[in-house]
Every structure is written in structure tokens, then in C-alpha cells.
């Protein structure tokens, strides 16, 4: 195996040193050292992020954008510096295209409300995929119910990949928006977003990408993808919970009506006429999650210091190692065998139910996710109520996977 | 593994492998579905109640070992009991699985159901053990659906 925990490996990551950056990893659960395999639910946080949040509260805590005093200016500078970091992180043209919100769900709901109001009419079609998280299904159902639009679904094949020929057939002049997940949270499938955006644009449809599972695994380049919107959450990429980003092309964002009304999103208010603020502030009503945004900036600095050119091959190595190990167990069936996958593996077993597997592994100090992963339509597609899922990241090691395999062995000893 | 065995007792593993009363009644006087949105477990409970007594009771569905064994053992325990007895057993059972660890449990009348006492050490699994009982309560109250939430 080319991945070693105790030395900088061939991919250029010093994983032992990285693990020291994450305080939560160094504890015992049920008397066993923690193995954290639930990165896809939420990532662990490095000390640099925790410190950035603490520093804000300890040294520059103030509201932003409206104070003349020193602390307010310092907080505003730190907040806006994060916006520039996000812009650079996803290679957007301008910070005007970076809207801070509560997370991916918040971002999708913003688009559903504002883009929906402006561009979607009765009889129009919104296209999503069978891989979607509930957060990229329900906002569109609500919108469709409200205006009489039609929600259509790109099917997946038995490997958990989108059926692109079917996708092409579904696109037509009524398609106003394609909203699709970049990397499946349940199966790890990496979708060919660039190709899908190209196809959608040929039909005049806009594209929103749910990037919640992508931003900690691979470099994002919104200019190259040419997507119209890109939504992601801080907490899946080492930043705090409660903060996320909606990227939107400036030419499009500038045409959209405001989402929520309140302070910060206006230039002037009178009872007769309110003038809305410029981008991106028009979409940021109320005092935002200032510490979260600053923490997100620190998380981006941290990920940049590791480099996706190192993270990606390392995680792909972990994925291969775990897939190979699990493939040796006859009673385990991996759900999702896409040719392009991130380091997430869903599996079922005819011997043990996911919930029981989760409890027994927890007993071994191994944290995995069980259930439908907020993708019930996808589970139905495979005829299962749920799976057990391990989601790995750059702070995991092959030794973690070995521990997991021993845990799995204990599961099957219980349910022989 | 020792305390895991407290949860996964032999009787539970046996009823998981070979659930009793796992069938459907076409002419049930009462039935209800129980659903645990957390894990997707689903149970459909069927009863034939005559003059306040449970003449037949059975279930179908899918779920984890705990929920399956709970349904199997509950249906065994409730056959030929009166509705009042069933309701009282439900409360005793619920008390047992939610009792704080270390506190004494009164096992009187619980019979084989006592094997679920270990569940109280695993708070996230309490819903697995009580799902079918919630379905029972819903069916007796003529609601068609119960959730363990």
C-alpha cells in the first residue's frame, strides 16, 4: 500500500501532522480510539478554524458594515476578507458573486425563491436527478406546487451514475433550471457537471450545482464549470456550522429580486419606497453569521495549505484501499459503483441491518452513518430502506480502515 | 462485546433471524403502520380483537434486529391478552427501556420482554424497541399510522 500514516506519503500529505490539527480526533469512544468515518455528515474542525472563531469573539467582536468605530471596521474587514478567499477558492470573477447564507439548503431555497419568482412560470420544467439530497428536492416541489411548474428527474443506472442520454432527452425549451448534485452524499458518485452545464445551456436552461459534498474533496472552478449557481456549506469543509455560500453569475444575480428583507440588504428605506443594496449584500438580510464566515475563511486557508493536488490522490488511495478490503466480504454489497467516485462508500448486508452495524461499530469507537442519508428516492431506486455509509477524508488513514474491517468482522460474528 | 451482548441477547438474535407471527391478516379488526423516519424501519401490525380480547396479532415489515425482535416478542406476548392488559404492558415496557441505567427495574409481568432491558444503555435504540408498541397503540386507537418520533 502506498499510503502510510506515519510519514509524509507519496501524495505529499503529512497525515500524522494533519491529524494533530484536529482536536476531536484524539479521544476515546467506548474505550477505543475514535475512528471518524462520517465526514460527509459534517467534517471535523482544525484548530486554526476554532481559533479564528475564538479570536473574532475575543478581539474584534462587533457588527459589520455599519459601524464607524474601530472594532466594527476590523470585523467588516475580516468578514469581507473571507468573501475574497471564497471567490478565489472557487475561481469566481468577482466577490459580488459570493453570497453568504446559512448553508447549502439556505442557498438552494434562495434560488428557488428568487430565481423561481423571476424566471419560472406555469408549465415550465425544473430538472433534478435521482441522486439528490432532500434539500435539492423539496424546495423545487414547493416551488412547483406554488406556480404549477413540473419537476422532472434524471434517472441513475445500477452503478449510481446519472444516465446522461436520458438527461439529454429530458432537456427541452420548457426546462428553465437544472439543479444537480456535484458529488452524491449517499454513493459518492461524481457527476460530470461541466458536460451537463453545456447541455443545459444549449437548451437555454440555467444550472444550479449542489456542491455540499464537493468542496472538501476537489478543487472547484466555477468559471470552468460555467454553472450559473454553485451552493455549498462551510461545515462540510472544516468550517463551522450555520454558514454557507451561494455563488451566482453576476449577470444573473443582478436580475433577481431580493430573497429576505431586512437590514443590510437595503440602501434606503422609506414607507413609500425602498431601494435595495448592491450585490452581494442585497441577498444578505440581517446580521450574518460573522464568526462563521471568518471561520470559513480560515478553513479555506487550511485546505489551501494542504492543496487539493495532494488531498485528491490521497483520498482516492483511501477509497481504493477500503473498496478492495470490503470487496473481500461476501455478505457485503457496495451500493454505488460509479467510475468516478469520491471517498464515500455505501453498503448493505444481507446479514445485518444498517442500524445494528452502526451500533456495533460505535461500540468499537467507529463513527459511521446509517439510514437513508436524506436521499429516500435514491434508496427506493435501489429497493432498500437505507445503507451504512463510511465517508473518508484526508485526516483518515489506512489504519482507520483496518480498524473498521475488524469492527465489521465483529458485526458478522454477532449476526452469523 | 460484553455490554453489546446486553443489547443483542440470544433471544433477540433468535427472534431477528426467525421472527414469529410474521404474516398478514386479511380480515384484521385493527391495523396500523409504524414508521421510524430516522432509519426507515417500517412495521405493519394486524390484530383481531373480539370482545376486548386480542385473538390474533401479527406483523410484517422490515427493520433492524431490535425492532424486528421487539415486534416478534410483542406479538407473542399479547396473544389472548385483553386490550387493557396490552396497554398496561406497553407502559411497563416503555418504562423498562427508558429507565435510567443503574435504576432498578420491576420485571413483574414482562416475561420474555425483559430481554429488552439492555436497550436502556443505548438511548438512540429505544425507538427501535418501541416502534411496534407505538403501532399497537395507534391500531387500538384506530389511527392508521404511528411514528416513533
Coordinates of C-alpha atoms in Angstrom, one line a residue:
Chain A
X1 CA 0.0 0.0 0.0
X2 CA 1.3 3.4 -0.9
X3 CA -0.4 5.2 2.0
X4 CA 1.4 5.4 5.2
X5 CA 0.2 7.1 8.3
X6 CA 3.4 7.9 9.9
X7 CA 5.4 9.6 7.2
X8 CA 4.7 12.1 4.5
X9 CA 3.4 9.8 1.8
X10 CA 3.8 9.9 -1.9
X11 CA 0.9 12.3 -2.2
X12 CA 2.6 15.0 -0.3
X13 CA 0.3 14.9 2.8
X14 CA 1.8 14.5 6.2
X15 CA -1.3 12.9 7.6
X16 CA 0.2 12.4 11.1
X17 CA 0.7 16.1 11.3
X18 CA -2.7 16.8 9.8
X19 CA -4.3 14.7 12.4
X20 CA -2.7 16.7 15.2
X21 CA -4.6 19.7 13.7
X22 CA -7.9 18.2 14.6
X23 CA -8.6 18.1 18.4
X24 CA -11.7 15.9 18.2
X25 CA -9.8 13.0 16.6
X26 CA -7.8 12.4 19.8
X27 CA -10.3 10.9 22.1
X28 CA -11.6 7.5 23.1
X29 CA -15.2 6.5 22.4
X30 CA -16.5 3.5 24.4
X31 CA -12.9 2.9 25.5
X32 CA -11.5 2.8 21.9
X33 CA -9.7 5.5 20.0
X34 CA -12.1 7.3 17.7
X35 CA -12.3 6.5 14.0
X36 CA -14.3 9.2 12.4
X37 CA -15.9 8.0 9.2
X38 CA -18.7 10.5 9.0
X39 CA -17.0 13.4 7.2
X40 CA -19.9 13.6 4.7
X41 CA -22.3 14.4 7.5
X42 CA -20.0 17.1 8.9
X43 CA -16.3 17.4 8.8
X44 CA -14.1 17.8 11.9
X45 CA -12.6 21.2 12.5
X46 CA -8.9 22.0 12.6
X47 CA -7.6 24.2 15.5
X48 CA -6.9 27.0 13.0
X49 CA -10.7 27.3 12.4
X50 CA -11.6 27.1 16.0
X51 CA -9.1 29.7 16.9
X52 CA -10.3 32.1 14.1
X53 CA -13.8 31.9 15.6
X54 CA -12.5 32.4 19.1
X55 CA -10.2 35.3 18.0
X56 CA -13.2 37.1 16.5
X57 CA -15.2 36.9 19.7
X58 CA -12.2 37.6 21.9
X59 CA -10.7 40.5 20.0
X60 CA -12.9 42.1 17.3
X61 CA -16.5 41.2 18.1
X62 CA -18.7 43.9 16.5
X63 CA -21.4 44.1 13.9
X64 CA -20.3 44.7 10.4
X65 CA -21.0 47.1 7.5
X66 CA -22.5 49.9 9.6
X67 CA -20.3 51.0 12.5
X68 CA -17.8 53.9 12.4
X69 CA -15.9 52.5 15.3
X70 CA -12.6 50.6 15.1
X71 CA -14.0 47.1 16.1
X72 CA -16.8 47.3 13.5
X73 CA -14.2 48.2 10.8
X74 CA -12.0 45.3 11.9
X75 CA -14.9 42.8 11.9
X76 CA -16.0 44.1 8.5
X77 CA -12.5 43.7 7.1
X78 CA -12.2 40.1 8.4
X79 CA -15.7 39.3 7.1
X80 CA -15.0 40.7 3.6
X81 CA -11.6 39.1 3.5
X82 CA -13.4 35.8 3.8
X83 CA -15.5 36.7 0.8
X84 CA -12.4 37.3 -1.2
X85 CA -11.0 33.9 0.0
X86 CA -14.2 32.2 -1.1
X87 CA -14.1 34.0 -4.5
X88 CA -10.5 32.8 -5.0
X89 CA -11.3 29.3 -3.7
X90 CA -14.0 28.6 -6.4
X91 CA -12.4 30.9 -9.0
X92 CA -15.3 33.3 -9.4
X93 CA -14.9 36.5 -11.3
X94 CA -16.0 38.9 -8.5
X95 CA -16.8 39.0 -4.8
X96 CA -20.2 40.4 -5.9
X97 CA -21.0 36.8 -6.9
X98 CA -20.4 35.4 -3.4
X99 CA -23.5 35.5 -1.2
X100 CA -23.1 34.3 2.3
X101 CA -26.0 32.3 3.7
X102 CA -26.8 29.6 6.3
X103 CA -25.6 26.6 4.2
X104 CA -26.4 24.7 1.0
X105 CA -30.0 24.3 2.0
X106 CA -30.3 28.1 2.6
X107 CA -28.6 28.7 -0.8
X108 CA -30.9 26.4 -2.7
X109 CA -34.0 27.9 -1.1
X110 CA -32.7 31.4 -2.0
X111 CA -32.5 30.4 -5.7
X112 CA -35.9 28.6 -5.6
X113 CA -37.5 31.8 -4.2
X114 CA -35.7 34.5 -6.2
X115 CA -34.9 32.7 -9.5
X116 CA -38.3 31.0 -9.2
X117 CA -40.2 34.2 -8.9
X118 CA -38.3 35.9 -11.8
X119 CA -37.9 33.1 -14.3
X120 CA -40.2 30.1 -13.7
X121 CA -43.8 30.1 -14.9
X122 CA -46.6 27.7 -15.0
X123 CA -45.8 24.8 -17.4
X124 CA -42.1 25.3 -17.1
X125 CA -39.8 22.4 -16.1
X126 CA -37.2 22.1 -13.4
X127 CA -34.8 19.2 -13.8
X128 CA -33.2 17.4 -10.9
X129 CA -31.6 14.0 -10.6
X130 CA -32.4 10.8 -8.7
X131 CA -29.2 11.3 -6.7
X132 CA -30.4 14.4 -5.0
X133 CA -30.4 15.1 -1.3
X134 CA -33.9 16.1 0.1
X135 CA -32.6 19.6 0.3
X136 CA -32.4 19.7 -3.5
X137 CA -35.8 18.1 -4.0
X138 CA -38.2 19.7 -1.6
X139 CA -37.5 23.4 -2.4
X140 CA -38.4 22.6 -6.0
X141 CA -41.5 20.6 -5.1
X142 CA -42.7 23.6 -3.0
X143 CA -41.9 26.0 -5.9
X144 CA -43.6 23.7 -8.5
X145 CA -46.7 23.4 -6.3
X146 CA -46.9 27.1 -5.9
X147 CA -46.6 28.1 -9.6
X148 CA -47.7 25.0 -11.4
X149 CA -44.3 24.1 -12.8
X150 CA -43.2 20.5 -13.4
X151 CA -40.4 18.7 -11.6
X152 CA -38.6 16.1 -13.7
X153 CA -35.9 13.6 -12.7
X154 CA -32.7 12.4 -14.4
X155 CA -32.5 8.7 -13.8
X156 CA -29.5 6.8 -12.4
X157 CA -28.1 3.4 -13.6
X158 CA -27.3 0.5 -11.4
X159 CA -23.9 1.8 -10.7
X160 CA -25.3 5.0 -9.3
X161 CA -24.3 7.2 -12.2
X162 CA -26.6 9.6 -13.9
X163 CA -27.9 8.4 -17.3
X164 CA -26.7 11.2 -19.5
X165 CA -28.5 10.1 -22.6
X166 CA -31.8 10.3 -20.7
X167 CA -30.7 13.7 -19.4
X168 CA -30.3 15.0 -22.9
X169 CA -33.7 13.7 -23.8
X170 CA -35.3 15.4 -20.8
X171 CA -33.9 18.8 -21.7
X172 CA -36.2 20.9 -23.8
X173 CA -37.3 24.5 -24.3
X174 CA -39.5 24.4 -21.2
X175 CA -36.6 23.4 -19.0
X176 CA -35.7 26.6 -17.1
X177 CA -33.4 25.2 -14.5
X178 CA -31.3 22.1 -13.9
X179 CA -30.4 21.6 -10.2
X180 CA -28.0 18.8 -9.7
X181 CA -25.7 17.5 -7.0
X182 CA -22.0 17.6 -7.8
X183 CA -21.0 14.7 -5.6
X184 CA -23.6 12.3 -4.2
X185 CA -23.6 12.3 -0.4
X186 CA -25.0 8.8 -0.4
X187 CA -23.0 7.0 -3.0
X188 CA -20.0 9.2 -3.7
X189 CA -20.8 9.5 -7.4
X190 CA -19.0 12.5 -9.0
X191 CA -21.3 13.9 -11.7
X192 CA -19.9 15.3 -15.0
X193 CA -21.0 18.8 -14.2
X194 CA -19.2 20.6 -17.0
X195 CA -20.8 18.4 -19.6
X196 CA -24.2 18.7 -18.0
X197 CA -23.9 22.5 -17.9
X198 CA -23.0 22.6 -21.5
X199 CA -26.0 20.5 -22.5
X200 CA -28.4 22.6 -20.3
X201 CA -27.1 25.9 -21.8
X202 CA -27.7 24.6 -25.3
X203 CA -31.4 24.5 -24.3
X204 CA -31.3 27.9 -22.6
X205 CA -31.6 26.3 -19.1
X206 CA -29.7 27.6 -16.1
X207 CA -27.8 25.3 -13.8
X208 CA -27.5 25.2 -10.0
X209 CA -24.9 22.8 -8.6
X210 CA -25.3 21.5 -5.1
X211 CA -21.6 21.4 -4.1
X212 CA -22.1 20.4 -0.4
X213 CA -20.1 17.2 -0.8
X214 CA -17.5 18.5 -3.2
X215 CA -15.7 21.4 -1.7
X216 CA -13.5 19.4 0.7
X217 CA -12.5 16.8 -1.8
X218 CA -11.7 18.6 -5.1
X219 CA -10.8 22.0 -6.4
X220 CA -13.9 23.9 -7.6
X221 CA -13.6 26.2 -10.6
X222 CA -17.0 27.8 -11.4
X223 CA -15.7 29.6 -14.5
X224 CA -14.5 26.3 -16.0
X225 CA -17.8 24.5 -15.0
X226 CA -19.7 27.5 -16.3
X227 CA -22.5 26.8 -13.9
X228 CA -24.9 29.6 -13.1
X229 CA -25.2 28.9 -9.4
X230 CA -23.0 26.9 -7.1
X231 CA -24.1 26.2 -3.5
X232 CA -22.1 24.8 -0.6
X233 CA -21.8 24.6 3.2
X234 CA -19.0 25.6 5.4
X235 CA -19.4 22.7 7.9
X236 CA -18.6 20.0 5.3
X237 CA -15.3 21.6 4.6
X238 CA -13.8 22.2 8.0
X239 CA -15.6 25.4 8.8
X240 CA -18.3 26.0 11.4
X241 CA -21.9 25.0 11.0
X242 CA -24.5 27.6 10.0
X243 CA -22.6 29.3 7.2
X244 CA -22.6 28.6 3.5
X245 CA -22.2 30.2 0.2
X246 CA -24.3 30.8 -2.9
X247 CA -22.2 31.6 -5.9
X248 CA -24.2 33.2 -8.8
X249 CA -23.1 34.7 -12.1
X250 CA -23.3 38.4 -11.7
X251 CA -25.3 39.0 -14.9
X252 CA -27.9 36.6 -13.4
X253 CA -27.8 37.5 -9.7
X254 CA -28.2 41.2 -10.6
X255 CA -31.6 40.4 -12.3
X256 CA -33.0 38.5 -9.3
X257 CA -35.4 40.0 -6.8
X258 CA -34.3 40.0 -3.1
X259 CA -35.0 36.9 -1.1
X260 CA -35.4 38.0 2.5
X261 CA -36.0 41.6 3.5
X262 CA -34.2 43.3 6.4
X263 CA -31.2 45.3 7.4
X264 CA -28.0 45.3 5.3
X265 CA -29.9 44.3 2.1
X266 CA -31.1 47.9 1.5
X267 CA -29.6 51.3 0.5
X268 CA -32.5 53.3 1.8
X269 CA -35.9 52.6 3.3
X270 CA -39.0 54.8 3.4
X271 CA -42.6 53.8 3.8
X272 CA -43.1 54.8 0.2
X273 CA -40.1 53.3 -1.5
X274 CA -37.2 51.1 -0.5
X275 CA -34.0 50.9 -2.6
X276 CA -32.2 47.6 -2.4
X277 CA -28.5 47.3 -1.9
X278 CA -25.9 46.2 -4.4
X279 CA -24.7 42.7 -4.9
X280 CA -24.0 40.6 -3.0
X281 CA -25.5 42.4 0.1
X282 CA -28.9 42.5 -1.5
X283 CA -29.2 38.8 -0.6
X284 CA -27.8 39.1 2.9
X285 CA -30.6 40.5 5.1
X286 CA -29.9 40.8 8.8
X287 CA -26.7 40.4 10.8
X288 CA -25.0 37.4 9.2
X289 CA -23.0 34.6 10.8
X290 CA -19.9 36.7 11.2
X291 CA -17.8 34.3 13.2
X292 CA -18.9 31.5 10.8
X293 CA -17.8 33.4 7.8
X294 CA -14.5 34.2 9.4
X295 CA -14.1 30.5 10.3
X296 CA -14.9 29.6 6.7
X297 CA -12.1 31.9 5.6
X298 CA -9.7 30.1 8.0
X299 CA -10.9 26.7 6.7
X300 CA -10.2 27.8 3.1
X301 CA -6.7 28.8 4.2
X302 CA -6.3 25.4 5.8
X303 CA -7.4 23.5 2.8
X304 CA -5.2 25.6 0.6
X305 CA -2.2 24.8 2.8
X306 CA -2.8 21.1 2.1
X307 CA -3.6 21.5 -1.6
X308 CA -6.2 19.6 -3.5
X309 CA -3.4 18.3 -5.7
X310 CA -2.4 16.3 -2.5
X311 CA -5.8 15.7 -1.0
X312 CA -7.4 14.2 -4.0
X313 CA -4.9 11.4 -4.7
X314 CA -4.6 10.6 -1.0
X315 CA -8.4 10.2 -0.6
X316 CA -8.6 8.2 -3.8
X317 CA -6.0 5.9 -2.3
X318 CA -8.1 5.5 0.8
X319 CA -11.2 4.8 -1.4
X320 CA -9.4 2.1 -3.3
X321 CA -8.0 0.6 -0.1
X322 CA -11.4 0.5 1.6
X323 CA -13.2 -0.7 -1.5
X324 CA -10.7 -3.6 -2.0
X325 CA -11.0 -4.6 1.6
X326 CA -14.8 -4.6 1.6
X327 CA -15.0 -6.4 -1.7
X328 CA -13.5 -9.5 0.1
X329 CA -16.5 -9.8 2.3
X330 CA -19.2 -11.9 0.6
X331 CA -22.1 -10.7 2.7
X332 CA -21.3 -7.0 2.0
X333 CA -22.7 -5.3 -1.1
X334 CA -21.4 -1.9 -2.0
X335 CA -24.2 0.4 -3.4
X336 CA -22.8 2.9 -5.9
X337 CA -20.0 1.8 -8.1
X338 CA -19.6 4.8 -10.3
X339 CA -16.4 5.1 -12.4
X340 CA -15.8 8.4 -10.8
X341 CA -16.3 8.5 -7.0
X342 CA -15.2 10.5 -4.0
X343 CA -14.1 8.7 -0.8
X344 CA -17.6 7.7 0.3
X345 CA -18.8 4.1 0.4
X346 CA -22.4 3.0 1.0
X347 CA -23.0 -0.7 1.7
X348 CA -25.7 -3.1 2.7
X349 CA -25.5 -6.6 4.1
X350 CA -28.0 -9.5 4.0
X351 CA -26.9 -10.4 7.5
X352 CA -27.1 -7.2 9.4
X353 CA -29.3 -4.1 9.3
X354 CA -27.5 -0.7 8.9
X355 CA -28.7 0.4 12.3
X356 CA -27.3 -2.7 14.0
X357 CA -24.0 -2.3 12.1
X358 CA -23.9 1.4 13.3
X359 CA -24.4 0.5 16.9
X360 CA -21.8 -2.3 17.0
X361 CA -19.2 -0.1 15.2
X362 CA -19.9 2.7 17.6
X363 CA -19.1 0.3 20.3
X364 CA -15.7 -0.1 18.7
X365 CA -15.2 3.7 18.6
X366 CA -16.0 3.9 14.9
X367 CA -18.5 6.6 13.8
X368 CA -20.4 5.8 10.6
X369 CA -23.7 7.0 9.2
X370 CA -26.7 4.7 8.8
X371 CA -30.1 5.2 7.2
X372 CA -31.4 6.9 4.1
X373 CA -28.9 9.8 4.2
X374 CA -31.7 12.3 3.3
X375 CA -32.0 10.6 -0.1
X376 CA -35.1 8.5 0.2
X377 CA -35.9 8.5 -3.6
X378 CA -32.4 7.2 -4.3
X379 CA -32.8 4.4 -1.7
X380 CA -36.1 3.5 -3.3
X381 CA -34.4 3.3 -6.6
X382 CA -32.1 0.6 -5.2
X383 CA -35.0 -1.0 -3.4
X384 CA -33.5 -0.6 0.0
X385 CA -34.6 1.4 3.1
X386 CA -31.1 2.6 3.8
X387 CA -27.4 1.8 3.8
X388 CA -24.4 2.0 6.1
X389 CA -22.0 4.7 4.8
X390 CA -18.4 5.4 5.5
X391 CA -17.2 8.8 4.3
X392 CA -13.4 9.3 4.4
X393 CA -11.3 12.3 4.3
X394 CA -7.7 13.4 4.3
X395 CA -7.5 13.1 8.1
X396 CA -8.3 9.3 7.9
X397 CA -5.7 6.6 7.5
X398 CA -5.5 3.1 6.2
X399 CA -5.2 2.1 9.9
X400 CA -8.6 3.5 10.4
X401 CA -9.9 1.3 7.6
X402 CA -8.2 -1.7 9.1
X403 CA -9.9 -0.9 12.4
X404 CA -13.2 -0.6 10.6
X405 CA -12.7 -4.0 8.9
X406 CA -12.1 -5.6 12.3
X407 CA -15.3 -3.9 13.5
X408 CA -17.2 -5.3 10.5
X409 CA -15.9 -8.7 11.4
X410 CA -17.4 -8.3 14.9
X411 CA -20.7 -7.4 13.4
X412 CA -20.9 -10.6 11.4
X413 CA -19.8 -12.6 14.3
X414 CA -22.8 -11.3 16.1
X415 CA -25.2 -11.9 13.2
X416 CA -23.6 -15.1 11.9
Chain B
X1 CA -18.5 -7.1 23.3
X2 CA -19.9 -7.9 26.8
X3 CA -22.2 -4.9 27.1
X4 CA -23.2 -5.3 23.4
X5 CA -24.4 -8.7 24.4
X6 CA -26.7 -6.9 26.9
X7 CA -28.3 -5.4 23.9
X8 CA -28.1 -8.2 21.4
X9 CA -29.3 -11.0 23.7
X10 CA -29.6 -14.5 22.3
X11 CA -33.4 -14.3 22.4
X12 CA -33.3 -11.1 20.4
X13 CA -30.9 -12.5 17.8
X14 CA -33.1 -15.6 17.6
X15 CA -36.3 -13.6 17.0
X16 CA -34.4 -11.4 14.5
X17 CA -33.4 -14.5 12.5
X18 CA -36.7 -16.2 12.8
X19 CA -39.5 -13.7 13.6
X20 CA -42.7 -15.2 15.0
X21 CA -46.1 -14.1 13.8
X22 CA -44.5 -12.6 10.7
X23 CA -47.6 -12.7 8.4
X24 CA -50.6 -10.7 7.4
X25 CA -54.2 -11.0 8.5
X26 CA -56.7 -10.3 5.6
X27 CA -59.6 -9.6 8.0
X28 CA -58.0 -7.7 10.8
X29 CA -60.3 -5.7 13.0
X30 CA -57.4 -3.3 13.8
X31 CA -54.2 -2.5 12.0
X32 CA -51.6 0.3 11.9
X33 CA -48.3 1.1 10.4
X34 CA -45.3 2.2 12.5
X35 CA -42.6 4.1 10.8
X36 CA -39.2 5.4 12.1
X37 CA -38.2 8.2 9.9
X38 CA -34.7 8.2 11.4
X39 CA -33.7 4.8 10.0
X40 CA -36.6 3.9 7.7
X41 CA -37.8 1.0 9.8
X42 CA -41.4 0.1 9.0
X43 CA -43.8 -2.3 10.6
X44 CA -47.4 -3.1 9.8
X45 CA -49.3 -4.6 12.7
X46 CA -52.5 -6.6 12.3
X47 CA -54.9 -7.5 15.1
X48 CA -58.1 -9.4 15.5
X49 CA -59.8 -8.1 18.6
X50 CA -63.1 -9.7 19.8
X51 CA -65.0 -8.5 22.9
X52 CA -61.9 -6.6 24.2
X53 CA -59.5 -9.6 23.8
X54 CA -56.7 -9.9 21.3
X55 CA -57.5 -13.2 19.5
X56 CA -54.8 -12.9 16.9
X57 CA -51.9 -10.5 16.3
X58 CA -49.1 -10.5 13.7
X59 CA -46.9 -8.1 11.7
X60 CA -44.9 -7.5 8.6
X61 CA -42.2 -5.1 7.7
X62 CA -38.5 -4.5 7.8
X63 CA -36.1 -3.1 10.3
X64 CA -33.1 -3.7 12.5
X65 CA -32.7 -6.6 14.8
X66 CA -34.0 -4.8 17.8
X67 CA -37.2 -3.6 16.0
X68 CA -37.9 -7.0 14.4
X69 CA -37.3 -8.9 17.6
X70 CA -39.5 -6.4 19.5
X71 CA -42.3 -7.0 17.1
X72 CA -41.9 -10.7 17.2
X73 CA -41.8 -10.9 21.0
X74 CA -44.6 -8.4 21.5
X75 CA -47.0 -10.3 19.2
X76 CA -46.1 -13.5 21.1
X77 CA -46.7 -11.8 24.4
X78 CA -50.0 -10.1 23.5
X79 CA -51.9 -13.1 22.1
X80 CA -55.1 -13.7 24.1
X81 CA -54.5 -10.7 26.3
X82 CA -57.2 -8.2 26.9
X83 CA -56.8 -4.7 25.4
X84 CA -56.4 -3.3 28.9
X85 CA -53.6 -5.8 29.7
X86 CA -51.9 -4.9 26.4
X87 CA -52.0 -1.2 27.2
X88 CA -50.6 -1.8 30.7
X89 CA -47.8 -4.0 29.3
X90 CA -47.0 -1.2 26.8
X91 CA -46.5 1.3 29.7
X92 CA -44.4 -1.2 31.6
X93 CA -42.3 -2.0 28.6
X94 CA -41.7 1.7 27.9
X95 CA -40.8 2.3 31.5
X96 CA -38.2 -0.5 31.3
X97 CA -36.4 0.6 28.1
X98 CA -36.3 4.3 29.2
X99 CA -35.3 3.6 32.8
X100 CA -32.0 5.3 33.7
X101 CA -29.1 2.8 33.8
X102 CA -28.4 1.7 37.4
X103 CA -32.0 2.2 38.5
X104 CA -33.9 -0.9 39.5
X105 CA -36.5 -2.3 37.1
X106 CA -39.6 -4.1 38.1
X107 CA -39.8 -7.0 35.7
X108 CA -43.0 -8.4 37.0
X109 CA -45.4 -9.4 34.2
X110 CA -42.9 -8.6 31.4
X111 CA -41.9 -12.2 30.9
X112 CA -39.6 -12.7 27.9
X113 CA -39.9 -9.0 27.1
X114 CA -37.4 -8.4 29.9
X115 CA -34.6 -9.2 27.3
X116 CA -35.0 -5.6 26.1
X117 CA -33.8 -4.2 29.4
X118 CA -30.4 -3.7 27.8
X119 CA -31.8 -1.2 25.4
X120 CA -31.8 1.5 28.1
X121 CA -28.0 1.6 27.8
X122 CA -28.4 2.6 24.2
X123 CA -30.7 5.6 24.1
X124 CA -30.6 6.0 20.3
X125 CA -32.0 2.5 20.0
X126 CA -35.0 3.0 22.3
X127 CA -37.2 4.0 19.4
X128 CA -36.3 0.7 17.6
X129 CA -37.7 -1.3 20.6
X130 CA -40.8 0.8 21.0
X131 CA -41.8 1.3 17.3
X132 CA -44.1 -1.7 17.2
X133 CA -45.7 -0.8 20.5
X134 CA -46.5 2.7 19.1
X135 CA -48.1 0.9 16.2
X136 CA -50.1 -1.2 18.7
X137 CA -51.3 1.9 20.4
X138 CA -52.2 3.6 17.1
X139 CA -54.1 0.5 15.9
X140 CA -56.1 0.2 19.2
X141 CA -57.0 3.9 18.9
X142 CA -57.9 3.3 15.2
X143 CA -55.2 5.6 13.9
X144 CA -53.6 4.1 10.8
X145 CA -50.1 5.4 11.3
X146 CA -47.7 5.8 14.2
X147 CA -44.2 7.1 14.2
X148 CA -41.6 6.6 16.8
X149 CA -40.7 10.3 16.8

